[in-house]
Coordinates of C-alpha atoms in Angstrom, one line a residue:
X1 CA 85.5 98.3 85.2
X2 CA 83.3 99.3 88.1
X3 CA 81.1 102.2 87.2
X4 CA 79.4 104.4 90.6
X5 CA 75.6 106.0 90.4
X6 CA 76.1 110.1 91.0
X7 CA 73.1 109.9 92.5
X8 CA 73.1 107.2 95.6
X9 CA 76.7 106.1 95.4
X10 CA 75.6 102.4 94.1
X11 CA 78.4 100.5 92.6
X12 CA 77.8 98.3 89.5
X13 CA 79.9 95.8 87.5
X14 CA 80.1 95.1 83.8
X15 CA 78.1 96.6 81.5
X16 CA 75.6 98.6 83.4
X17 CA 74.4 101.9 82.1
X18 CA 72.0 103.0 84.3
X19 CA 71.5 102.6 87.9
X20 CA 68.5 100.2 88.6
X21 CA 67.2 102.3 91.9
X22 CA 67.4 105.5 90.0
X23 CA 67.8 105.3 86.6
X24 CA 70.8 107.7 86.6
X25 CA 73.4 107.2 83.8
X26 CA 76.5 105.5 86.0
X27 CA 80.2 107.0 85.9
X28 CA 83.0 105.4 85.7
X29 CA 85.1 104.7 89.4
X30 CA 88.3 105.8 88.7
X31 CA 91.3 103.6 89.3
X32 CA 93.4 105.1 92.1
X33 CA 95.7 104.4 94.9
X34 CA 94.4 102.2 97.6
X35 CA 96.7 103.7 100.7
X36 CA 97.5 106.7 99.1
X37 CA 100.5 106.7 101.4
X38 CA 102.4 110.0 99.3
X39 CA 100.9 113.2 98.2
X40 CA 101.3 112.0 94.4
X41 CA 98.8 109.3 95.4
X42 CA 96.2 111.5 95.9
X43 CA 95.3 112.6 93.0
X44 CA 96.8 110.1 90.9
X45 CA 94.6 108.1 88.3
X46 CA 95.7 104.6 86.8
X47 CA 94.8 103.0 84.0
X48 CA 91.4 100.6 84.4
X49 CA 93.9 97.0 84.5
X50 CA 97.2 98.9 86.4
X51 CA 97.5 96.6 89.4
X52 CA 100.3 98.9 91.6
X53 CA 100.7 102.8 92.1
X54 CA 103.2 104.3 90.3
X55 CA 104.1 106.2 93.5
X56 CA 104.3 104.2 96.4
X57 CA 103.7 100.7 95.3
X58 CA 100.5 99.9 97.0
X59 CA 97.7 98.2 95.3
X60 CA 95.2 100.3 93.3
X61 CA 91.2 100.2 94.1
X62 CA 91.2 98.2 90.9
X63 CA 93.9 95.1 92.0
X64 CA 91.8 95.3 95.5
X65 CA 88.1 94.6 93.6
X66 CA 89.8 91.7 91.6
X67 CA 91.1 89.9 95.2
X68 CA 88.1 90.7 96.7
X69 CA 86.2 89.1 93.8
X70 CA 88.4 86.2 93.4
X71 CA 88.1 85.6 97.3
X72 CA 91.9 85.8 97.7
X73 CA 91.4 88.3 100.6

């Protein structure tokens, strides 16, 4: 799961604790709607490995970061 720094908005991968420019403890992104094409969308959080919104079917931030990774994109 991809985790964010609160501070400068650098993302990191795997296991990272700490951002490496700042040395702020990282968050966790949240897995949400890509399109966010409904107002349920919105707000809507998935589950870290959910691949498609429960709403309107598009692909979740989390399905996006794996294609991009994988190059299928």
């Amino acid at each position: 799961m991809n985790k964010i720094c609160p501070n400068c908005s650098k993302e990191f991968g795997g296991l990272a604790k700490y951002c490496t420019k700042c040395g702020v403890e990282l968050t966790k992104v949240p897995n949400r709607c890509s399109a966010m094409k409904t107002a349920l969308c919105k707000d809507a959080r998935f589950a870290d490995d959910d691949v498609y919104c429960a709403y309107c079917g598009a692909l979740t931030t989390y399905a996006v970061r794996e294609r991009q990774a994988d190059g299928n994109w």
